[in-house]
Every structure is written in structure tokens, then in C-alpha cells.
mmCIF file of N, CA and C in Angstrom:
data_model
loop_
_atom_site.group_PDB
_atom_site.id
_atom_site.type_symbol
_atom_site.label_atom_id
_atom_site.label_comp_id
_atom_site.label_asym_id
_atom_site.label_seq_id
_atom_site.Cartn_x
_atom_site.Cartn_y
_atom_site.Cartn_z
ATOM 1 N N MET A 1 68.201 -41.954 -61.081
ATOM 2 C CA MET A 1 67.746 -42.837 -60.125
ATOM 3 C C MET A 1 66.309 -42.776 -59.666
ATOM 4 N N ILE A 2 65.659 -41.973 -59.476
ATOM 5 C CA ILE A 2 64.497 -41.688 -58.861
ATOM 6 C C ILE A 2 63.634 -41.551 -60.031
ATOM 7 N N GLU A 3 63.653 -41.310 -60.799
ATOM 8 C CA GLU A 3 62.619 -41.198 -61.954
ATOM 9 C C GLU A 3 62.294 -42.637 -62.303
ATOM 10 N N LEU A 4 63.564 -43.586 -62.609
ATOM 11 C CA LEU A 4 63.389 -44.850 -62.730
ATOM 12 C C LEU A 4 62.515 -45.667 -61.848
ATOM 13 N N LEU A 5 62.937 -45.277 -60.138
ATOM 14 C CA LEU A 5 62.032 -45.926 -59.735
ATOM 15 C C LEU A 5 60.876 -45.783 -59.382
ATOM 16 N N LYS A 6 60.890 -44.397 -59.799
ATOM 17 C CA LYS A 6 59.179 -43.650 -59.762
ATOM 18 C C LYS A 6 58.182 -44.624 -60.822
ATOM 19 N N GLU A 7 58.785 -44.985 -62.032
ATOM 20 C CA GLU A 7 58.277 -45.444 -62.921
ATOM 21 C C GLU A 7 57.902 -46.851 -62.677
ATOM 22 N N ARG A 8 58.806 -47.886 -61.671
ATOM 23 C CA ARG A 8 58.592 -48.845 -61.591
ATOM 24 C C ARG A 8 57.480 -49.097 -60.290
ATOM 25 N N GLY A 9 57.111 -47.913 -59.919
ATOM 26 C CA GLY A 9 55.691 -47.625 -58.681
ATOM 27 C C GLY A 9 56.394 -47.758 -57.492
ATOM 28 N N ALA A 10 57.654 -47.560 -57.417
ATOM 29 C CA ALA A 10 58.399 -47.771 -55.704
ATOM 30 C C ALA A 10 58.028 -46.391 -54.928
ATOM 31 N N GLU A 11 57.766 -46.589 -53.515
ATOM 32 C CA GLU A 11 57.429 -45.575 -52.948
ATOM 33 C C GLU A 11 58.937 -45.225 -52.474
ATOM 34 N N ILE A 12 59.186 -43.671 -52.584
ATOM 35 C CA ILE A 12 60.469 -43.012 -52.569
ATOM 36 C C ILE A 12 60.547 -42.431 -50.909
ATOM 37 N N VAL A 13 61.398 -42.643 -50.132
ATOM 38 C CA VAL A 13 61.560 -42.003 -48.860
ATOM 39 C C VAL A 13 63.099 -41.374 -49.241
ATOM 40 N N ALA A 14 63.471 -39.949 -49.346
ATOM 41 C CA ALA A 14 64.838 -39.308 -49.281
ATOM 42 C C ALA A 14 65.464 -39.064 -48.335
ATOM 43 N N TYR A 15 66.583 -39.179 -48.509
ATOM 44 C CA TYR A 15 67.627 -37.942 -47.185
ATOM 45 C C TYR A 15 68.774 -37.861 -48.187
ATOM 46 N N ASP A 16 69.337 -36.567 -48.293
ATOM 47 C CA ASP A 16 70.588 -36.422 -48.480
ATOM 48 C C ASP A 16 70.951 -35.025 -47.477
ATOM 49 N N PRO A 17 71.914 -35.137 -46.921
ATOM 50 C CA PRO A 17 72.651 -33.765 -45.939
ATOM 51 C C PRO A 17 72.882 -32.404 -46.670
ATOM 52 N N VAL A 18 72.963 -32.654 -48.178
ATOM 53 C CA VAL A 18 73.415 -31.455 -48.686
ATOM 54 C C VAL A 18 72.337 -30.949 -49.573
ATOM 55 N N ALA A 19 71.489 -31.996 -50.214
ATOM 56 C CA ALA A 19 71.012 -31.624 -51.688
ATOM 57 C C ALA A 19 69.728 -31.732 -51.383
ATOM 58 N N VAL A 20 69.193 -31.601 -50.068
ATOM 59 C CA VAL A 20 67.388 -31.635 -50.015
ATOM 60 C C VAL A 20 66.970 -30.532 -50.654
ATOM 61 N N ALA A 21 67.210 -29.541 -50.795
ATOM 62 C CA ALA A 21 66.339 -28.427 -51.472
ATOM 63 C C ALA A 21 66.519 -28.670 -52.881
ATOM 64 N N PRO A 22 67.647 -28.658 -53.239
ATOM 65 C CA PRO A 22 67.485 -28.583 -54.948
ATOM 66 C C PRO A 22 66.735 -30.212 -55.500
ATOM 67 N N MET A 23 66.762 -31.155 -54.764
ATOM 68 C CA MET A 23 65.849 -32.166 -55.254
ATOM 69 C C MET A 23 64.194 -31.902 -54.831
ATOM 70 N N GLN A 24 64.388 -31.172 -53.840
ATOM 71 C CA GLN A 24 62.709 -30.775 -53.627
ATOM 72 C C GLN A 24 62.113 -30.071 -54.544
ATOM 73 N N GLU A 25 62.902 -29.337 -55.419
ATOM 74 C CA GLU A 25 62.548 -28.574 -56.355
ATOM 75 C C GLU A 25 62.355 -29.246 -57.535
ATOM 76 N N ARG A 26 62.990 -30.467 -57.525
ATOM 77 C CA ARG A 26 62.981 -30.998 -59.212
ATOM 78 C C ARG A 26 61.801 -32.271 -59.164
ATOM 79 N N PHE A 27 61.917 -32.718 -57.631
ATOM 80 C CA PHE A 27 60.916 -34.250 -57.263
ATOM 81 C C PHE A 27 60.291 -33.651 -55.928
ATOM 82 N N PRO A 28 59.305 -32.371 -56.139
ATOM 83 C CA PRO A 28 58.397 -32.062 -55.104
ATOM 84 C C PRO A 28 57.230 -33.604 -54.600
ATOM 85 N N ASP A 29 57.305 -34.616 -55.080
ATOM 86 C CA ASP A 29 56.176 -35.336 -54.745
ATOM 87 C C ASP A 29 56.712 -36.653 -53.987
ATOM 88 N N ILE A 30 57.835 -36.917 -53.927
ATOM 89 C CA ILE A 30 58.320 -37.616 -53.004
ATOM 90 C C ILE A 30 58.694 -36.898 -51.640
ATOM 91 N N GLU A 31 58.862 -38.474 -50.534
ATOM 92 C CA GLU A 31 58.983 -37.633 -49.141
ATOM 93 C C GLU A 31 60.592 -37.599 -48.984
ATOM 94 N N TYR A 32 60.729 -36.226 -48.183
ATOM 95 C CA TYR A 32 61.988 -36.064 -47.723
ATOM 96 C C TYR A 32 61.878 -36.382 -46.231
ATOM 97 N N VAL A 33 63.179 -37.018 -45.469
ATOM 98 C CA VAL A 33 63.448 -36.947 -44.029
ATOM 99 C C VAL A 33 64.725 -36.180 -43.541
ATOM 100 N N SER A 34 64.600 -36.511 -42.488
ATOM 101 C CA SER A 34 65.621 -35.466 -42.053
ATOM 102 C C SER A 34 67.037 -36.091 -41.694
ATOM 103 N N SER A 35 66.851 -37.565 -41.991
ATOM 104 C CA SER A 35 68.331 -38.256 -41.540
ATOM 105 C C SER A 35 68.109 -39.581 -42.038
ATOM 106 N N ALA A 36 69.275 -40.089 -42.447
ATOM 107 C CA ALA A 36 69.499 -41.563 -42.979
ATOM 108 C C ALA A 36 68.831 -42.714 -42.324
ATOM 109 N N ALA A 37 68.695 -42.372 -41.030
ATOM 110 C CA ALA A 37 68.307 -43.368 -40.313
ATOM 111 C C ALA A 37 66.361 -43.327 -40.136
ATOM 112 N N ALA A 38 65.805 -42.352 -40.303
ATOM 113 C CA ALA A 38 64.675 -42.138 -40.859
ATOM 114 C C ALA A 38 64.474 -42.671 -42.199
ATOM 115 N N ALA A 39 65.309 -42.288 -42.942
ATOM 116 C CA ALA A 39 64.698 -43.102 -44.144
ATOM 117 C C ALA A 39 65.119 -44.469 -44.288
ATOM 118 N N LEU A 40 65.636 -44.790 -43.516
ATOM 119 C CA LEU A 40 65.949 -46.641 -43.732
ATOM 120 C C LEU A 40 64.584 -47.323 -42.858
ATOM 121 N N ASP A 41 63.978 -46.496 -41.850
ATOM 122 C CA ASP A 41 63.222 -47.250 -40.691
ATOM 123 C C ASP A 41 62.000 -47.569 -41.915
ATOM 124 N N SER A 42 61.844 -49.060 -41.652
ATOM 125 C CA SER A 42 60.650 -49.658 -42.315
ATOM 126 C C SER A 42 60.761 -50.086 -43.882
ATOM 127 N N ALA A 43 62.152 -49.371 -44.359
ATOM 128 C CA ALA A 43 62.078 -49.629 -45.697
ATOM 129 C C ALA A 43 62.218 -50.808 -46.266
ATOM 130 N N ASP A 44 61.897 -50.964 -47.550
ATOM 131 C CA ASP A 44 62.249 -52.085 -48.048
ATOM 132 C C ASP A 44 63.326 -52.670 -48.647
ATOM 133 N N GLY A 45 64.177 -51.347 -48.841
ATOM 134 C CA GLY A 45 65.474 -51.613 -49.719
ATOM 135 C C GLY A 45 65.930 -50.004 -49.835
ATOM 136 N N THR A 46 67.194 -49.796 -49.556
ATOM 137 C CA THR A 46 68.062 -48.514 -49.962
ATOM 138 C C THR A 46 68.894 -48.658 -50.904
ATOM 139 N N VAL A 47 68.780 -47.510 -51.840
ATOM 140 C CA VAL A 47 70.378 -46.920 -52.538
ATOM 141 C C VAL A 47 70.475 -45.968 -52.192
ATOM 142 N N VAL A 48 72.498 -46.281 -52.159
ATOM 143 C CA VAL A 48 73.149 -45.180 -51.844
ATOM 144 C C VAL A 48 73.794 -44.602 -52.936
ATOM 145 N N VAL A 49 73.278 -43.352 -53.201
ATOM 146 C CA VAL A 49 74.289 -42.660 -54.053
ATOM 147 C C VAL A 49 75.031 -41.704 -53.725
ATOM 148 N N THR A 50 75.331 -41.315 -53.229
ATOM 149 C CA THR A 50 76.392 -40.317 -52.666
ATOM 150 C C THR A 50 77.245 -41.052 -51.345
ATOM 151 N N ASP A 51 78.105 -40.324 -51.241
ATOM 152 C CA ASP A 51 79.473 -40.938 -50.452
ATOM 153 C C ASP A 51 79.852 -39.921 -49.359
ATOM 154 N N TRP A 52 78.776 -39.268 -48.724
ATOM 155 C CA TRP A 52 79.037 -38.640 -47.633
ATOM 156 C C TRP A 52 79.429 -39.308 -46.299
ATOM 157 N N ASP A 53 80.376 -39.016 -45.514
ATOM 158 C CA ASP A 53 80.979 -39.787 -44.395
ATOM 159 C C ASP A 53 79.987 -40.424 -43.446
ATOM 160 N N GLU A 54 78.654 -39.763 -43.389
ATOM 161 C CA GLU A 54 77.870 -40.137 -42.411
ATOM 162 C C GLU A 54 77.141 -41.535 -42.975
ATOM 163 N N PHE A 55 77.054 -41.648 -44.034
ATOM 164 C CA PHE A 55 76.724 -42.931 -44.635
ATOM 165 C C PHE A 55 77.484 -44.072 -44.378
ATOM 166 N N ALA A 56 78.892 -43.645 -44.492
ATOM 167 C CA ALA A 56 79.744 -44.970 -43.808
ATOM 168 C C ALA A 56 79.751 -45.640 -42.397
ATOM 169 N N THR A 57 78.912 -44.534 -41.927
ATOM 170 C CA THR A 57 79.190 -44.669 -40.458
ATOM 171 C C THR A 57 77.677 -45.567 -39.817
ATOM 172 N N LEU A 58 76.750 -46.006 -41.051
ATOM 173 C CA LEU A 58 75.712 -46.444 -41.067
ATOM 174 C C LEU A 58 75.652 -48.149 -40.938
ATOM 175 N N ASP A 59 75.390 -48.479 -39.422
ATOM 176 C CA ASP A 59 75.265 -50.128 -39.408
ATOM 177 C C ASP A 59 73.783 -50.454 -38.832
ATOM 178 N N GLU A 60 73.650 -50.247 -37.386
ATOM 179 C CA GLU A 60 72.731 -50.907 -36.810
ATOM 180 C C GLU A 60 71.414 -50.401 -37.542
ATOM 181 N N GLU A 61 71.363 -48.889 -38.004
ATOM 182 C CA GLU A 61 70.230 -48.347 -38.575
ATOM 183 C C GLU A 61 69.453 -49.273 -39.821
ATOM 184 N N PHE A 62 70.582 -50.383 -40.446
ATOM 185 C CA PHE A 62 70.014 -51.389 -41.201
ATOM 186 C C PHE A 62 68.554 -52.230 -40.683
ATOM 187 N N ASP A 63 68.973 -52.398 -39.322
ATOM 188 C CA ASP A 63 68.083 -53.271 -38.681
ATOM 189 C C ASP A 63 66.681 -53.120 -38.510
ATOM 190 N N THR A 64 66.518 -51.515 -38.818
ATOM 191 C CA THR A 64 65.151 -51.191 -38.634
ATOM 192 C C THR A 64 64.516 -51.084 -39.806
ATOM 193 N N MET A 65 65.455 -51.899 -40.835
ATOM 194 C CA MET A 65 64.514 -51.893 -42.198
ATOM 195 C C MET A 65 63.474 -53.316 -42.441
ATOM 196 N N ALA A 66 62.453 -52.833 -43.071
ATOM 197 C CA ALA A 66 61.724 -53.828 -42.956
ATOM 198 C C ALA A 66 62.038 -55.348 -43.965
ATOM 199 N N THR A 67 63.385 -54.716 -45.114
ATOM 200 C CA THR A 67 63.610 -55.640 -45.779
ATOM 201 C C THR A 67 64.973 -55.230 -46.098
ATOM 202 N N PRO A 68 65.870 -55.843 -45.521
ATOM 203 C CA PRO A 68 67.505 -55.340 -45.198
ATOM 204 C C PRO A 68 68.073 -55.382 -46.650
ATOM 205 N N VAL A 69 67.650 -54.725 -47.628
ATOM 206 C CA VAL A 69 68.139 -54.767 -48.838
ATOM 207 C C VAL A 69 68.931 -53.403 -49.200
ATOM 208 N N VAL A 70 70.491 -53.738 -49.764
ATOM 209 C CA VAL A 70 71.277 -52.403 -49.651
ATOM 210 C C VAL A 70 71.947 -52.472 -51.141
ATOM 211 N N VAL A 71 71.321 -51.637 -51.936
ATOM 212 C CA VAL A 71 72.197 -51.377 -53.317
ATOM 213 C C VAL A 71 73.286 -50.325 -52.917
ATOM 214 N N ASP A 72 74.461 -50.521 -53.045
ATOM 215 C CA ASP A 72 75.732 -49.210 -52.500
ATOM 216 C C ASP A 72 76.108 -48.823 -53.856
ATOM 217 N N GLY A 73 76.328 -47.596 -54.419
ATOM 218 C CA GLY A 73 76.472 -47.542 -55.675
ATOM 219 C C GLY A 73 77.969 -46.330 -55.276
ATOM 220 N N ARG A 74 78.343 -46.313 -54.132
ATOM 221 C CA ARG A 74 79.718 -45.722 -53.828
ATOM 222 C C ARG A 74 80.392 -46.626 -53.219
ATOM 223 N N ARG A 75 80.235 -47.520 -52.730
ATOM 224 C CA ARG A 75 81.163 -48.410 -52.305
ATOM 225 C C ARG A 75 81.573 -47.837 -50.528
ATOM 226 N N ILE A 76 80.613 -47.587 -49.704
ATOM 227 C CA ILE A 76 80.747 -46.772 -48.587
ATOM 228 C C ILE A 76 80.154 -47.516 -47.842
ATOM 229 N N ILE A 77 79.185 -48.408 -47.891
ATOM 230 C CA ILE A 77 78.777 -49.331 -47.075
ATOM 231 C C ILE A 77 79.265 -50.610 -46.456
ATOM 232 N N GLU A 78 79.583 -50.934 -45.281
ATOM 233 C CA GLU A 78 80.318 -52.030 -44.907
ATOM 234 C C GLU A 78 79.033 -53.407 -44.786
ATOM 235 N N PRO A 79 79.428 -54.308 -45.811
ATOM 236 C CA PRO A 79 78.459 -55.460 -46.158
ATOM 237 C C PRO A 79 78.611 -56.438 -44.799
ATOM 238 N N ARG A 80 77.421 -56.726 -44.469
ATOM 239 C CA ARG A 80 77.464 -57.816 -43.245
ATOM 240 C C ARG A 80 76.217 -58.546 -43.659
ATOM 241 N N ASP A 81 76.221 -59.763 -42.785
ATOM 242 C CA ASP A 81 75.244 -61.057 -42.952
ATOM 243 C C ASP A 81 74.053 -61.152 -42.891
ATOM 244 N N GLU A 82 73.454 -59.643 -42.286
ATOM 245 C CA GLU A 82 72.199 -59.618 -42.096
ATOM 246 C C GLU A 82 71.546 -58.691 -42.833
ATOM 247 N N ILE A 83 72.472 -58.374 -44.084
ATOM 248 C CA ILE A 83 71.531 -57.371 -45.207
ATOM 249 C C ILE A 83 71.941 -58.173 -46.474
ATOM 250 N N THR A 84 71.139 -58.156 -47.343
ATOM 251 C CA THR A 84 71.475 -58.193 -48.479
ATOM 252 C C THR A 84 71.950 -57.208 -49.227
ATOM 253 N N TYR A 85 73.405 -57.057 -49.763
ATOM 254 C CA TYR A 85 74.274 -56.269 -49.827
ATOM 255 C C TYR A 85 74.492 -56.463 -51.544
ATOM 256 N N VAL A 86 74.613 -55.313 -52.350
ATOM 257 C CA VAL A 86 75.060 -55.412 -53.979
ATOM 258 C C VAL A 86 75.736 -53.998 -54.028
ATOM 259 N N GLY A 87 77.011 -54.334 -54.532
ATOM 260 C CA GLY A 87 77.691 -53.108 -54.892
ATOM 261 C C GLY A 87 77.660 -52.639 -56.146
ATOM 262 N N LEU A 88 77.739 -51.520 -56.808
ATOM 263 C CA LEU A 88 77.458 -51.279 -58.368
ATOM 264 C C LEU A 88 78.661 -50.764 -58.753
ATOM 265 N N THR A 89 79.651 -50.365 -57.940
ATOM 266 C CA THR A 89 80.698 -49.424 -58.518
ATOM 267 C C THR A 89 82.001 -50.417 -58.775
ATOM 268 N N TRP A 90 81.835 -51.814 -58.644
ATOM 269 C CA TRP A 90 83.071 -52.488 -59.027
ATOM 270 C C TRP A 90 82.599 -54.221 -59.265
#
């Protein structure tokens, strides 16, 4: 996913509560932040590719996005009217 986004010119800000260290080794040229809220702040979109419990509790954090577009690859985010939501696993 990261490689495809980079090929298309995306500026990537990443967060994962478990896999940051291995990801930093593989992709040292992207920005890593310490929370999901920090990753969403001012973002034009987000792609959720892991189903960690803390992602299921995100809600008002989407309100800080510049463009609240959520691509949910794990069916973990609760859709609501204020975000453009696309689920990929169903």
C-alpha cells in the first residue's frame, strides 16, 4: 500500500502501535507519528489496514482531517455522515 501511494505522489504520515520499528527499516523516508490522532490531523485521507482495537474507537479524530476520506480495509471504522467512507473487505 505504501509503495503504491508513494508512486502516486502521496505524502504519507504513518502510525501503527505495534509495527513502527520494522516499517521504519523498510520505509525510512516517510513520516511516523506516535498516535492515530496525530496521523489524522490535517490529513486529506486515511487508509486503515490493521484492525488494532484503538482504531475501532476513533471518532472525533476524523473531524481534524482536512478532507475526511476513510478507506477502511478491515471493517473496523464506524461510518458516519461527516466522513466519506469506503470499505474494502466486503
